[in-house]
Amino acid sequence: MEEEQRIYSEQGVEAYVKYQLDHENEPFLPGAAFPFVKALEAVNTQLRELYPDSEELFDIVLMTNNHAQVGVRLINSINHHGLFIERFCMTGGNSPICYLKAYHTNLYLSSDAEKVSGAIEEGIAAATIFSPSKDLEVSESQLRVAFDGDAVLFSDESEQIVKAHGLDKFFEHEQTHENKPLAQGPLKGFLEALGKLQKKFYSKGLRMECPIRTYLVTARSAASSGARALKTLRSWGLETDEALFLAGAPKGPLLRKIRPHIFFDDQMFHVEGAKELGTVAAHVPYGVAQKHKRPAQEKQTPNSK
């Protein structure tokens, strides 16, 4: 990708497209989302075995602002790596954000922070995905997804209180409002979609063998503020398989043990800590924390998704 970025930056889009056409039989290397997509497809395979006539599956759409002429290289790459992605959206230099609602998108992933922010502003669950600093082996048969709580699954209500009044006021507020559900955050709908598919396995008596496993990994303290988070999920009719309350401890070491295919957090501090230890992490640019720090962004080529 470095050579392609150089051509695009120095010679423009026409030279970039020509380069892609000249190299269309050379597959792209796997990116950060590759293991996640493979895990989605593994779940789909098991769903088809259990429900041959059902269309309730993960639907993966490749969205790129690349030129349609680059599509052959993308198709060759997908076939080379054994992926099953049939739907493409190639916008020829325009942002693909306007198409997300038409695709009924539950989650949009991109390496382009600007596009992700645009999707969030449109009410689409989205995150900027980062490649880990080292390789960490993940399950090939069970999809594992880890979520931060505040400003990811939940609204940023509690984070606003922390920043405005400090931790003591936050603990007091959470205990006072323990039985009042938090408002939903940007990725609540994605957890809901995962839960819906999990229940298809549960109904077959496969709860313990379910190929989807979800985790709440939060900096909250269990004793002082954990109950509200769990009761909020319960009020939504949702759950995570595991809930880990770290009381401010670093998340990276624990994620290294969980080995999720992807971890979502609204704070770059936790995203950086996760990817340094091998976890594919994704930044959710939502809530009050974004007013204080925005992620650095490299110049993107037309192949940014």
CSV table of C-alpha atoms in Angstrom, one decimal, residues 53-245:
chain,number,residue,atom,x,y,z
A,53,ASP,CA,-33.8,-21.8,4.5
A,54,SER,CA,-33.1,-18.8,6.6
A,55,GLU,CA,-31.7,-15.6,5.3
A,56,GLU,CA,-30.7,-14.2,8.7
A,57,LEU,CA,-27.0,-14.1,8.3
A,58,PHE,CA,-24.2,-11.6,8.5
A,59,ASP,CA,-24.3,-9.6,5.3
A,60,ILE,CA,-20.9,-8.2,4.4
A,61,VAL,CA,-20.6,-5.3,1.9
A,62,LEU,CA,-17.3,-4.0,0.6
A,63,MET,CA,-17.6,-0.2,0.5
A,64,THR,CA,-14.8,1.8,-1.1
A,65,ASN,CA,-14.4,5.2,-2.8
A,66,ASN,CA,-12.2,3.5,-5.3
A,67,HIS,CA,-12.9,3.6,-9.1
A,68,ALA,CA,-15.0,0.8,-10.6
A,69,GLN,CA,-12.0,-0.2,-12.8
A,70,VAL,CA,-10.2,-1.4,-9.6
A,71,GLY,CA,-13.0,-3.8,-9.0
A,72,VAL,CA,-11.3,-6.6,-10.8
A,73,ARG,CA,-8.3,-6.5,-8.5
A,74,LEU,CA,-10.6,-6.5,-5.5
A,75,ILE,CA,-12.6,-9.5,-6.8
A,76,ASN,CA,-9.4,-11.3,-7.5
A,77,SER,CA,-8.2,-10.6,-4.0
A,78,ILE,CA,-11.4,-11.8,-2.4
A,79,ASN,CA,-11.3,-15.0,-4.4
A,80,HIS,CA,-7.6,-15.5,-3.6
A,81,HIS,CA,-8.1,-15.2,0.1
A,82,GLY,CA,-11.2,-17.5,0.1
A,83,LEU,CA,-13.7,-14.8,1.2
A,84,PHE,CA,-17.4,-14.8,0.3
A,85,ILE,CA,-18.3,-11.1,-0.4
A,86,GLU,CA,-20.7,-10.6,-3.2
A,87,ARG,CA,-21.8,-7.0,-2.6
A,88,PHE,CA,-19.6,-4.1,-3.6
A,89,CYS,CA,-20.2,-0.4,-3.4
A,90,MET,CA,-17.5,1.5,-5.4
A,91,THR,CA,-18.1,5.3,-5.5
A,92,GLY,CA,-15.3,6.5,-7.8
A,93,GLY,CA,-13.9,9.1,-5.5
A,94,ASN,CA,-17.1,10.1,-3.6
A,95,SER,CA,-17.7,9.2,0.0
A,96,PRO,CA,-19.7,6.0,0.4
A,97,ILE,CA,-21.4,7.4,3.6
A,98,CYS,CA,-24.6,8.4,1.7
A,99,TYR,CA,-25.2,4.7,0.8
A,100,LEU,CA,-24.9,3.3,4.3
A,101,LYS,CA,-28.6,3.7,5.3
A,102,ALA,CA,-29.7,2.2,2.0
A,103,TYR,CA,-27.7,-0.9,2.9
A,104,HIS,CA,-29.3,-0.9,6.4
A,105,THR,CA,-25.8,-0.9,7.9
A,106,ASN,CA,-25.4,-2.2,11.4
A,107,LEU,CA,-21.7,-1.5,11.5
A,108,TYR,CA,-19.4,0.5,9.2
A,109,LEU,CA,-15.6,0.0,9.6
A,110,SER,CA,-13.0,2.1,7.9
A,111,SER,CA,-9.4,3.1,8.3
A,112,ASP,CA,-10.5,6.6,7.3
A,113,ALA,CA,-11.4,8.6,10.5
A,114,GLU,CA,-13.1,11.3,8.6
A,115,LYS,CA,-15.5,8.9,6.9
A,116,VAL,CA,-16.2,7.2,10.3
A,117,SER,CA,-17.0,10.5,11.9
A,118,GLY,CA,-19.4,11.3,9.0
A,119,ALA,CA,-21.2,7.9,9.5
A,120,ILE,CA,-21.5,8.5,13.2
A,121,GLU,CA,-23.1,12.0,12.5
A,122,GLU,CA,-25.6,10.2,10.2
A,123,GLY,CA,-26.6,7.9,13.1
A,124,ILE,CA,-24.7,4.8,11.7
A,125,ALA,CA,-22.7,2.6,14.1
A,126,ALA,CA,-19.1,3.1,12.9
A,127,ALA,CA,-15.5,2.9,14.0
A,128,THR,CA,-12.0,3.6,12.8
A,129,ILE,CA,-10.1,0.3,12.6
A,130,PHE,CA,-6.4,-0.1,13.4
A,131,SER,CA,-4.0,-2.8,12.6
A,132,PRO,CA,-2.3,-4.3,15.8
A,133,SER,CA,1.4,-3.8,16.4
A,134,LYS,CA,2.0,-7.5,16.6
A,135,ASP,CA,0.1,-10.6,15.5
A,136,LEU,CA,-2.1,-12.4,18.0
A,137,GLU,CA,-3.8,-15.7,17.0
A,138,VAL,CA,-7.6,-15.5,17.2
A,139,SER,CA,-10.3,-18.2,17.0
A,140,GLU,CA,-11.2,-19.4,13.5
A,141,SER,CA,-14.5,-21.0,14.7
A,142,GLN,CA,-15.9,-18.5,17.2
A,143,LEU,CA,-16.5,-14.8,16.6
A,144,ARG,CA,-15.4,-12.7,19.6
A,145,VAL,CA,-16.4,-9.1,19.9
A,146,ALA,CA,-15.5,-6.8,22.8
A,147,PHE,CA,-17.2,-3.5,23.6
A,148,ASP,CA,-16.4,-0.6,25.9
A,149,GLY,CA,-19.4,0.6,27.8
A,150,ASP,CA,-19.8,4.4,28.0
A,151,ALA,CA,-19.9,6.2,24.7
A,152,VAL,CA,-19.9,2.9,22.8
A,153,LEU,CA,-22.8,0.7,24.0
A,154,PHE,CA,-24.2,3.4,26.2
A,155,SER,CA,-24.4,7.2,25.8
A,156,ASP,CA,-21.7,9.5,27.1
A,157,GLU,CA,-23.9,10.7,30.0
A,158,SER,CA,-21.6,9.3,32.7
A,159,GLU,CA,-18.4,10.5,31.0
A,160,GLN,CA,-19.8,14.0,30.9
A,161,ILE,CA,-20.2,13.9,34.7
A,162,VAL,CA,-16.6,12.6,35.2
A,163,LYS,CA,-15.2,15.4,33.1
A,164,ALA,CA,-17.3,18.1,34.6
A,165,HIS,CA,-17.4,17.0,38.3
A,166,GLY,CA,-14.8,14.3,38.9
A,167,LEU,CA,-15.0,10.6,39.9
A,168,ASP,CA,-16.6,11.1,43.3
A,169,LYS,CA,-19.6,12.8,41.8
A,170,PHE,CA,-19.7,10.1,39.1
A,171,PHE,CA,-19.9,7.3,41.6
A,172,GLU,CA,-22.6,9.2,43.6
A,173,HIS,CA,-24.6,9.8,40.4
A,174,GLU,CA,-24.4,6.1,39.2
A,175,GLN,CA,-25.5,4.8,42.6
A,176,THR,CA,-28.4,7.3,42.8
A,177,HIS,CA,-29.5,6.4,39.2
A,178,GLU,CA,-28.7,2.6,39.4
A,179,ASN,CA,-32.2,1.7,38.3
A,180,LYS,CA,-32.5,4.3,35.6
A,181,PRO,CA,-31.2,2.8,32.2
A,182,LEU,CA,-28.6,4.7,30.4
A,183,ALA,CA,-29.4,6.1,27.0
A,184,GLN,CA,-28.2,4.0,24.1
A,185,GLY,CA,-24.8,4.6,22.5
A,186,PRO,CA,-23.7,4.2,18.8
A,187,LEU,CA,-23.0,0.5,18.9
A,188,LYS,CA,-26.0,-0.7,20.8
A,189,GLY,CA,-27.7,-1.8,17.6
A,190,PHE,CA,-24.7,-3.9,16.6
A,191,LEU,CA,-24.8,-5.7,19.9
A,192,GLU,CA,-28.5,-6.2,19.3
A,193,ALA,CA,-27.8,-7.8,15.9
A,194,LEU,CA,-25.2,-10.1,17.4
A,195,GLY,CA,-27.7,-11.1,20.2
A,196,LYS,CA,-30.4,-11.9,17.6
A,197,LEU,CA,-28.1,-14.4,15.9
A,198,GLN,CA,-26.9,-15.8,19.2
A,199,LYS,CA,-30.5,-16.7,20.1
A,200,LYS,CA,-30.8,-18.8,16.9
A,201,PHE,CA,-28.0,-21.0,18.3
A,202,TYR,CA,-29.5,-20.9,21.8
A,203,SER,CA,-32.9,-22.2,20.5
A,204,LYS,CA,-31.0,-25.3,19.2
A,205,GLY,CA,-29.6,-25.9,22.7
A,206,LEU,CA,-26.2,-24.6,21.7
A,207,ARG,CA,-25.7,-21.8,24.2
A,208,MET,CA,-22.3,-23.1,25.4
A,209,GLU,CA,-21.2,-24.0,21.9
A,210,CYS,CA,-22.4,-20.7,20.3
A,211,PRO,CA,-19.9,-19.4,17.7
A,212,ILE,CA,-20.6,-15.8,18.8
A,213,ARG,CA,-19.3,-14.5,22.1
A,214,THR,CA,-19.5,-10.9,23.4
A,215,TYR,CA,-17.7,-9.1,26.1
A,216,LEU,CA,-18.2,-5.9,28.0
A,217,VAL,CA,-14.8,-4.5,28.9
A,218,THR,CA,-15.2,-1.3,30.8
A,219,ALA,CA,-13.1,1.0,33.0
A,220,ARG,CA,-16.0,1.2,35.4
A,221,SER,CA,-15.7,-0.2,38.9
A,222,ALA,CA,-18.1,-3.2,39.6
A,223,ALA,CA,-18.8,-2.1,43.2
A,224,SER,CA,-19.5,1.6,42.6
A,225,SER,CA,-20.9,1.8,39.1
A,226,GLY,CA,-21.2,-1.7,37.6
A,227,ALA,CA,-24.8,-2.4,38.5
A,228,ARG,CA,-26.2,0.4,36.3
A,229,ALA,CA,-24.4,-0.9,33.2
A,230,LEU,CA,-25.7,-4.4,33.7
A,231,LYS,CA,-29.2,-3.3,34.5
A,232,THR,CA,-29.2,-1.1,31.4
A,233,LEU,CA,-28.4,-4.1,29.2
A,234,ARG,CA,-31.1,-6.1,31.0
A,235,SER,CA,-33.7,-3.3,30.3
A,236,TRP,CA,-32.9,-3.5,26.6
A,237,GLY,CA,-33.3,-7.3,26.6
A,238,LEU,CA,-29.6,-7.7,25.8
A,239,GLU,CA,-26.6,-9.2,27.5
A,240,THR,CA,-22.9,-9.8,27.0
A,241,ASP,CA,-21.5,-13.3,27.6
A,242,GLU,CA,-18.8,-11.8,29.9
A,243,ALA,CA,-18.6,-8.5,31.8
A,244,LEU,CA,-15.2,-7.3,32.9
A,245,PHE,CA,-15.0,-4.3,35.2
